[in-house]
Tab-separated table of C-alpha atoms in Angstrom:
chain	number	residue	atom	x	y	z
A	1	MET	CA	-16.903	0.280	24.622
A	2	LYS	CA	-16.606	-3.473	24.061
A	3	ASN	CA	-17.302	-4.819	20.585
A	4	THR	CA	-19.142	-8.124	20.339
A	5	VAL	CA	-19.829	-10.301	17.302
A	6	TYR	CA	-22.521	-12.973	17.625
A	7	PHE	CA	-22.680	-16.029	15.387
A	8	ARG	CA	-25.003	-18.984	14.862
A	9	PHE	CA	-24.535	-21.987	12.575
A	10	MET	CA	-27.421	-24.385	12.033
A	11	TYR	CA	-27.591	-27.712	10.237
A	12	GLN	CA	-31.258	-28.206	9.686
A	13	ASN	CA	-33.294	-31.257	10.603
A	14	GLU	CA	-33.072	-32.720	7.079
A	15	LYS	CA	-32.093	-36.368	6.605
A	16	GLN	CA	-31.604	-36.358	2.805
A	17	GLY	CA	-28.958	-33.645	2.357
A	18	ILE	CA	-27.246	-30.699	4.013
A	19	ALA	CA	-29.244	-27.513	4.635
A	20	HIS	CA	-27.030	-25.069	6.517
A	21	THR	CA	-27.253	-21.446	7.630
A	22	ALA	CA	-24.585	-19.176	9.077
A	23	HIS	CA	-25.519	-15.819	10.580
A	24	ILE	CA	-23.006	-13.328	11.963
A	25	THR	CA	-24.018	-9.980	13.407
A	26	LYS	CA	-22.265	-7.212	15.301
A	27	ASP	CA	-23.846	-6.014	18.532
A	28	ASP	CA	-24.468	-2.511	17.198
A	29	GLY	CA	-26.585	-3.980	14.401
A	30	ASN	CA	-24.715	-2.018	11.744
A	31	GLU	CA	-23.173	-4.987	9.966
A	32	SER	CA	-24.172	-8.601	9.517
A	33	TYR	CA	-23.642	-11.560	7.213
A	34	LEU	CA	-26.172	-14.277	6.368
A	35	MET	CA	-25.254	-17.314	4.295
A	36	THR	CA	-27.418	-20.278	3.296
A	37	TYR	CA	-26.127	-23.547	1.865
A	38	PHE	CA	-28.011	-26.413	0.225
A	39	CYS	CA	-26.322	-29.563	-0.988
A	40	GLY	CA	-27.557	-32.903	-2.341
A	41	CYS	CA	-25.804	-36.180	-1.731
A	42	GLY	CA	-23.863	-37.300	-4.806
A	43	ASP	CA	-24.530	-40.043	-7.328
A	44	GLY	CA	-27.250	-37.902	-8.880
A	45	GLN	CA	-29.403	-38.089	-5.750
A	46	THR	CA	-31.321	-35.012	-4.739
A	47	VAL	CA	-32.276	-33.637	-1.376
A	48	HIS	CA	-36.034	-33.512	-0.822
A	49	LEU	CA	-36.065	-30.127	0.873
A	50	ASN	CA	-39.649	-29.474	-0.170
A	51	GLU	CA	-41.053	-32.396	1.844
A	52	GLY	CA	-41.691	-31.946	5.569
A	53	THR	CA	-39.749	-28.690	5.650
A	54	ASP	CA	-39.357	-26.937	8.987
A	55	GLU	CA	-40.901	-23.499	8.429
A	56	ARG	CA	-38.527	-21.854	10.912
A	57	PHE	CA	-35.942	-21.851	8.141
A	58	ASP	CA	-37.958	-19.943	5.546
A	59	LEU	CA	-36.181	-16.744	6.725
A	60	CYS	CA	-39.075	-14.511	5.692
A	61	GLY	CA	-37.976	-10.940	5.001
A	62	GLU	CA	-34.260	-11.464	5.544
A	63	THR	CA	-31.405	-10.276	3.346
A	64	ILE	CA	-29.314	-13.290	2.376
A	65	ASP	CA	-25.823	-12.197	1.373
A	66	LEU	CA	-24.837	-15.526	-0.168
A	67	MET	CA	-26.753	-18.654	-1.124
A	68	VAL	CA	-24.669	-21.669	-2.128
A	69	VAL	CA	-26.421	-24.362	-4.180
A	70	ASP	CA	-24.605	-27.608	-5.003
A	71	GLY	CA	-25.981	-30.858	-6.397
A	72	LEU	CA	-29.692	-30.099	-6.101
A	73	GLY	CA	-32.080	-31.497	-8.683
A	74	THR	CA	-35.568	-30.364	-9.618
A	75	GLU	CA	-37.092	-32.092	-6.580
A	76	ALA	CA	-35.386	-29.516	-4.372
A	77	ALA	CA	-36.375	-26.530	-6.514
A	78	SER	CA	-39.610	-25.874	-4.605
A	79	ARG	CA	-37.868	-25.293	-1.278
A	80	VAL	CA	-35.074	-23.114	-2.633
A	81	CYS	CA	-37.363	-21.075	-4.885
A	82	LYS	CA	-39.642	-20.416	-1.907
A	83	LEU	CA	-36.656	-19.045	-0.004
A	84	LEU	CA	-35.699	-16.886	-2.978
A	85	GLU	CA	-39.236	-15.505	-3.250
A	86	LYS	CA	-39.560	-14.598	0.441
A	87	ASN	CA	-36.123	-13.025	0.930
A	88	GLN	CA	-33.755	-10.672	-0.815
A	89	VAL	CA	-30.789	-12.709	-2.076
A	90	LYS	CA	-27.736	-10.755	-3.086
A	91	GLU	CA	-25.724	-13.576	-4.654
A	92	ILE	CA	-26.135	-17.230	-5.604
A	93	LEU	CA	-22.992	-19.354	-5.937
A	94	LEU	CA	-22.988	-22.720	-7.686
A	95	PRO	CA	-20.675	-24.958	-9.715
A	96	GLU	CA	-20.728	-25.162	-13.495
A	97	ARG	CA	-23.066	-27.829	-14.918
A	98	ASP	CA	-25.080	-27.980	-11.702
A	99	GLN	CA	-28.662	-29.200	-12.110
A	100	ALA	CA	-29.961	-26.027	-10.470
A	101	LEU	CA	-29.092	-24.112	-13.640
A	102	THR	CA	-32.136	-25.750	-15.226
A	103	TRP	CA	-34.576	-24.195	-12.748
A	104	LEU	CA	-32.929	-21.033	-11.449
A	105	LYS	CA	-34.454	-18.040	-13.230
A	106	GLU	CA	-33.198	-14.544	-13.968
A	107	GLY	CA	-34.093	-12.062	-11.262
A	108	MET	CA	-34.176	-14.555	-8.376
A	109	ALA	CA	-30.994	-12.953	-7.014
A	110	GLU	CA	-29.077	-9.768	-7.665
A	111	LYS	CA	-26.117	-11.797	-8.927
A	112	VAL	CA	-25.386	-15.394	-9.935
A	113	THR	CA	-21.788	-16.641	-9.824
A	114	ILE	CA	-20.911	-19.918	-11.549
A	115	LEU	CA	-17.539	-21.484	-10.806
A	116	SER	CA	-15.789	-23.656	-13.369
A	117	GLU	CA	-13.318	-26.365	-12.426
A	118	GLY	CA	-10.274	-24.798	-10.732
A	119	GLN	CA	-11.909	-21.430	-10.057
A	120	THR	CA	-12.031	-19.847	-6.589
A	121	PHE	CA	-14.522	-17.510	-4.918
A	122	HIS	CA	-13.857	-15.199	-1.971
A	123	LEU	CA	-16.123	-12.949	0.088
A	124	GLU	CA	-15.507	-11.102	3.351
A	125	LYS	CA	-18.260	-9.332	5.268
A	126	ALA	CA	-18.844	-8.446	8.927
A	127	GLY	CA	-15.420	-9.852	9.798
A	128	TRP	CA	-16.328	-13.241	8.331
A	129	GLU	CA	-14.586	-14.919	5.411
A	130	THR	CA	-16.188	-17.271	2.888
A	131	TRP	CA	-13.973	-19.132	0.434
A	132	ALA	CA	-14.985	-21.675	-2.213
A	133	HIS	CA	-13.119	-23.716	-4.805
A	134	CYS	CA	-14.632	-25.765	-7.623
A	135	TYR	CA	-13.412	-29.335	-8.095
A	136	GLY	CA	-14.549	-31.663	-10.828
A	137	ASP	CA	-14.025	-33.613	-14.007
A	138	GLU	CA	-16.115	-34.943	-16.859
A	139	GLU	CA	-18.500	-36.539	-14.344
A	140	GLY	CA	-19.472	-33.223	-12.758
A	141	ASN	CA	-18.392	-30.386	-10.502
A	142	SER	CA	-18.829	-29.590	-6.823
A	143	LEU	CA	-17.713	-26.899	-4.386
A	144	ALA	CA	-15.564	-27.085	-1.282
A	145	VAL	CA	-16.649	-24.126	0.884
A	146	TYR	CA	-14.961	-22.735	3.989
A	147	HIS	CA	-16.328	-20.002	6.237
A	148	GLY	CA	-14.935	-18.617	9.471
A	149	PRO	CA	-13.707	-15.496	11.258
A	150	ALA	CA	-11.382	-13.433	9.107
A	151	ALA	CA	-8.934	-12.363	11.794
A	152	VAL	CA	-9.465	-12.812	15.529
A	153	ASP	CA	-6.660	-12.397	18.049
A	154	PRO	CA	-7.179	-14.506	21.215
A	155	LYS	CA	-4.962	-12.113	23.155
A	156	LYS	CA	-7.423	-9.296	22.515
A	157	THR	CA	-10.683	-11.212	22.149
A	158	ASP	CA	-12.621	-13.716	24.218
A	159	CYS	CA	-14.867	-16.408	22.718
A	160	LEU	CA	-17.784	-18.584	23.713
A	161	LEU	CA	-18.840	-21.477	21.463
A	162	SER	CA	-21.466	-24.104	22.257
A	163	VAL	CA	-22.742	-27.030	20.193
A	164	LYS	CA	-26.034	-28.811	20.780
A	165	PRO	CA	-28.765	-30.766	19.022
A	166	PHE	CA	-32.131	-29.163	18.462
A	167	GLY	CA	-35.540	-30.579	17.683
A	168	LYS	CA	-38.851	-29.219	16.497
A	169	GLU	CA	-39.949	-28.750	20.100
A	170	LEU	CA	-37.327	-26.036	20.688
A	171	PRO	CA	-37.990	-22.434	19.571
A	172	CYS	CA	-34.774	-22.267	17.575
A	173	GLY	CA	-34.150	-19.903	14.698
A	174	PRO	CA	-31.257	-19.511	12.279
A	175	CYS	CA	-30.835	-15.768	12.784
A	176	VAL	CA	-29.367	-13.900	15.745
A	177	LYS	CA	-31.680	-11.017	16.599
A	178	GLU	CA	-29.988	-7.891	17.893
A	179	GLY	CA	-30.651	-7.384	21.583
A	180	ASN	CA	-32.665	-10.608	21.905
A	181	HIS	CA	-30.553	-13.582	22.938
A	182	ALA	CA	-33.311	-15.524	24.690
A	183	CYS	CA	-32.883	-18.448	22.290
A	184	ALA	CA	-29.220	-18.972	23.185
A	185	MET	CA	-29.779	-18.316	26.880
A	186	ARG	CA	-32.667	-20.786	27.066
A	187	CYS	CA	-30.555	-23.522	25.488
A	188	SER	CA	-27.678	-22.821	27.852
A	189	LEU	CA	-29.896	-22.993	30.911
A	190	TYR	CA	-32.135	-25.923	30.124
A	191	ASN	CA	-30.351	-28.257	27.683
A	192	ASP	CA	-27.282	-30.473	27.613
A	193	PHE	CA	-24.624	-29.189	25.226
A	194	ASP	CA	-20.897	-29.107	24.456
A	195	LEU	CA	-19.019	-25.992	25.531
A	196	CYS	CA	-15.838	-25.581	23.480
A	197	LYS	CA	-13.331	-23.918	25.809
A	198	LYS	CA	-9.919	-25.385	24.977
A	199	HIS	CA	-9.178	-22.625	22.448
A	200	ASN	CA	-9.652	-20.129	25.310
A	201	ASP	CA	-6.477	-21.407	26.972
A	202	ARG	CA	-4.158	-18.563	27.982
A	203	ASP	CA	-1.475	-19.840	25.585
A	204	SER	CA	-3.837	-20.315	22.649
A	205	GLU	CA	-2.835	-18.552	19.447
A	206	LYS	CA	-6.089	-19.159	17.592
A	207	TYR	CA	-9.798	-19.786	17.889
A	208	VAL	CA	-11.149	-22.921	16.241
A	209	ALA	CA	-14.515	-21.820	14.852
A	210	GLY	CA	-14.343	-22.455	11.108
A	211	THR	CA	-16.616	-24.615	8.955
A	212	LEU	CA	-15.643	-26.773	5.967
A	213	LEU	CA	-18.509	-27.813	3.684
A	214	LEU	CA	-17.270	-30.593	1.399
A	215	GLY	CA	-20.286	-30.817	-0.903
A	216	ASN	CA	-19.889	-33.711	-3.323
A	217	VAL	CA	-16.147	-33.255	-3.792
A	218	GLN	CA	-14.463	-36.535	-4.648
A	219	LEU	CA	-11.849	-36.582	-1.888
A	220	GLN	CA	-10.158	-39.692	-3.226
A	221	LYS	CA	-9.093	-37.492	-6.159
A	222	TYR	CA	-8.874	-34.018	-4.659
A	223	ALA	CA	-8.063	-34.330	-0.943
A	224	SER	CA	-4.396	-33.493	-1.435
A	225	SER	CA	-4.984	-30.327	-3.467
A	226	LEU	CA	-7.794	-29.167	-1.170
A	227	GLY	CA	-5.588	-29.735	1.862
A	228	LYS	CA	-2.905	-27.527	0.337
A	229	GLU	CA	-5.441	-24.762	-0.410
A	230	LEU	CA	-6.659	-24.777	3.183
A	231	ALA	CA	-3.148	-24.864	4.619
A	232	ALA	CA	-2.266	-21.781	2.569
A	233	ASN	CA	-5.198	-19.811	4.024
A	234	GLU	CA	-4.080	-18.469	7.398
A	235	ASN	CA	-7.676	-17.908	8.475
A	236	ALA	CA	-8.565	-21.570	7.831
A	237	ALA	CA	-5.406	-23.571	8.559
A	238	GLY	CA	-5.891	-25.530	11.777
A	239	LYS	CA	-9.042	-23.562	12.625
A	240	ILE	CA	-11.762	-25.877	11.311
A	241	ARG	CA	-14.306	-26.962	13.931
A	242	PHE	CA	-17.123	-28.323	11.719
A	243	VAL	CA	-16.928	-30.521	8.607
A	244	THR	CA	-19.769	-31.832	6.465
A	245	LEU	CA	-18.938	-35.224	4.968
A	246	PRO	CA	-18.578	-35.344	1.160
A	247	ALA	CA	-21.666	-36.680	-0.620
A	248	GLY	CA	-23.275	-36.934	2.801
A	249	GLY	CA	-20.850	-39.635	3.921
A	250	ASN	CA	-20.787	-41.809	0.801
A	251	GLN	CA	-17.741	-44.090	1.116
A	252	ASP	CA	-16.882	-43.709	-2.584
A	253	TYR	CA	-16.193	-40.000	-1.991
A	254	TRP	CA	-14.456	-40.376	1.350
A	255	SER	CA	-10.779	-40.116	2.284
A	256	LEU	CA	-9.187	-40.164	5.723
A	257	GLU	CA	-7.284	-37.066	4.600
A	258	ALA	CA	-10.440	-35.127	5.538
A	259	ILE	CA	-9.517	-35.684	9.172
A	260	SER	CA	-6.057	-34.181	8.703
A	261	MET	CA	-7.625	-31.185	6.926
A	262	ALA	CA	-9.697	-30.454	10.014
A	263	ASP	CA	-7.171	-31.572	12.605
A	264	PRO	CA	-3.681	-31.408	11.041
A	265	ALA	CA	-1.799	-31.312	14.364
A	266	GLU	CA	-4.062	-33.729	16.294
A	267	GLU	CA	-4.916	-31.034	18.813
A	268	PRO	CA	-7.211	-31.574	21.834
A	269	PHE	CA	-10.165	-29.708	20.318
A	270	ASN	CA	-13.554	-31.255	19.610
A	271	ARG	CA	-14.133	-31.490	15.864
A	272	TYR	CA	-17.624	-32.170	14.552
A	273	PHE	CA	-18.266	-34.217	11.403
A	274	ILE	CA	-21.825	-33.738	10.171
A	275	ALA	CA	-23.856	-35.792	7.703
A	276	PRO	CA	-27.508	-36.464	6.841
A	277	GLU	CA	-28.860	-39.720	8.207
A	278	ALA	CA	-30.061	-41.073	4.849
A	279	ALA	CA	-26.674	-40.802	3.139
A	280	ALA	CA	-24.214	-41.523	5.945
A	281	ASN	CA	-22.111	-44.654	5.501
A	282	ALA	CA	-21.565	-46.772	8.620
A	283	GLU	CA	-17.940	-47.541	7.731
A	284	VAL	CA	-17.095	-43.857	7.265
A	285	CYS	CA	-18.700	-42.987	10.612
A	286	LYS	CA	-16.833	-45.852	12.263
A	287	GLU	CA	-13.491	-44.664	10.838
A	288	LEU	CA	-14.125	-41.173	12.168
A	289	MET	CA	-15.061	-42.321	15.650
A	290	ALA	CA	-12.098	-44.688	15.778
A	291	SER	CA	-9.707	-41.892	14.778
A	292	GLY	CA	-10.114	-40.130	18.131
A	293	LEU	CA	-12.615	-39.373	20.872
A	294	ARG	CA	-12.422	-35.700	19.947
A	295	HIS	CA	-13.810	-36.489	16.479
A	296	LYS	CA	-17.573	-36.412	16.970
A	297	VAL	CA	-20.009	-37.669	14.319
A	298	LEU	CA	-23.383	-35.895	14.265
A	299	LEU	CA	-26.184	-37.173	12.000
A	300	CYS	CA	-29.039	-34.854	11.056
A	301	THR	CA	-32.475	-36.490	10.908
A	302	GLU	CA	-36.029	-35.364	10.258
A	303	LYS	CA	-36.362	-34.860	14.012
A	304	TYR	CA	-32.981	-33.379	15.012
A	305	GLY	CA	-30.497	-30.890	13.635
A	306	VAL	CA	-27.343	-29.261	15.005
A	307	CYS	CA	-26.968	-25.713	16.322
A	308	ALA	CA	-23.630	-24.058	17.124
A	309	GLY	CA	-23.537	-20.538	18.445
A	310	GLY	CA	-21.660	-18.031	20.492
A	311	PHE	CA	-19.772	-14.775	20.311
A	312	PHE	CA	-16.429	-13.019	20.107
A	313	THR	CA	-16.019	-10.054	22.435
A	314	ASP	CA	-13.203	-7.669	23.309
A	315	ARG	CA	-11.282	-8.523	26.454
A	316	GLU	CA	-11.390	-6.018	29.295
């Protein structure tokens, strides 16, 4: 019997900050992993997640394995607390001295993990790895977070991965429902999208399906050390497909080394650099686009977000 693992990553239609979900589920329904991620945009700004929120992302009745909160002020508390009230949250992860510590209350999650500068977090569930490292100084802390498949052999496994924008008019949802793949099928049949097939080449030794969430990490200070951490992780090295820009694309946090983190060997894979419209810096976006046609900049707005989904399945 073939084993299949479905995955869906969504960057919500929010223009002020990054609101991201990752859902992985096995076809037998016995094991799954659901992660949510909320991040503000540096310089003390907060993401207004409670204004004009798309209700599809309330995730009512779900079990959230990990919620990452980074750089959210009190203006974002309403949205996150609503999510905590409507769903079972097993663990919240956030950096030390984060503003959310002023409004998160005991009992909102089964466990709260706070990372201090230099500390690392690791979780593996449903064949998916999540890794986080806390960077910071006297000005504040932020998390670099990676998630991706823990160990997938292209010689034994096939992969489909598509990337497309979505709007409020589409019946999208952040969770993959066992046995019901109408959402993904509808998009494939009736929408334009990118189909990432290069890593399916017969000589490929890896699948490029990982995500790097850069939070508000000051890359001008920490790009070198973060690059070394990623290179040392065999599940992440050279396997990053999606990158969120630090501080939403603020030039003061940006370093071109972020490109080499995602694409160290300048391989012919599409890489997607994602930022919220309100924070994205034109010069940073221009540098990314000029660095190669395979480096695609996607800006989330109130109207449009980004959905990436697909599956891994055993070869015949």
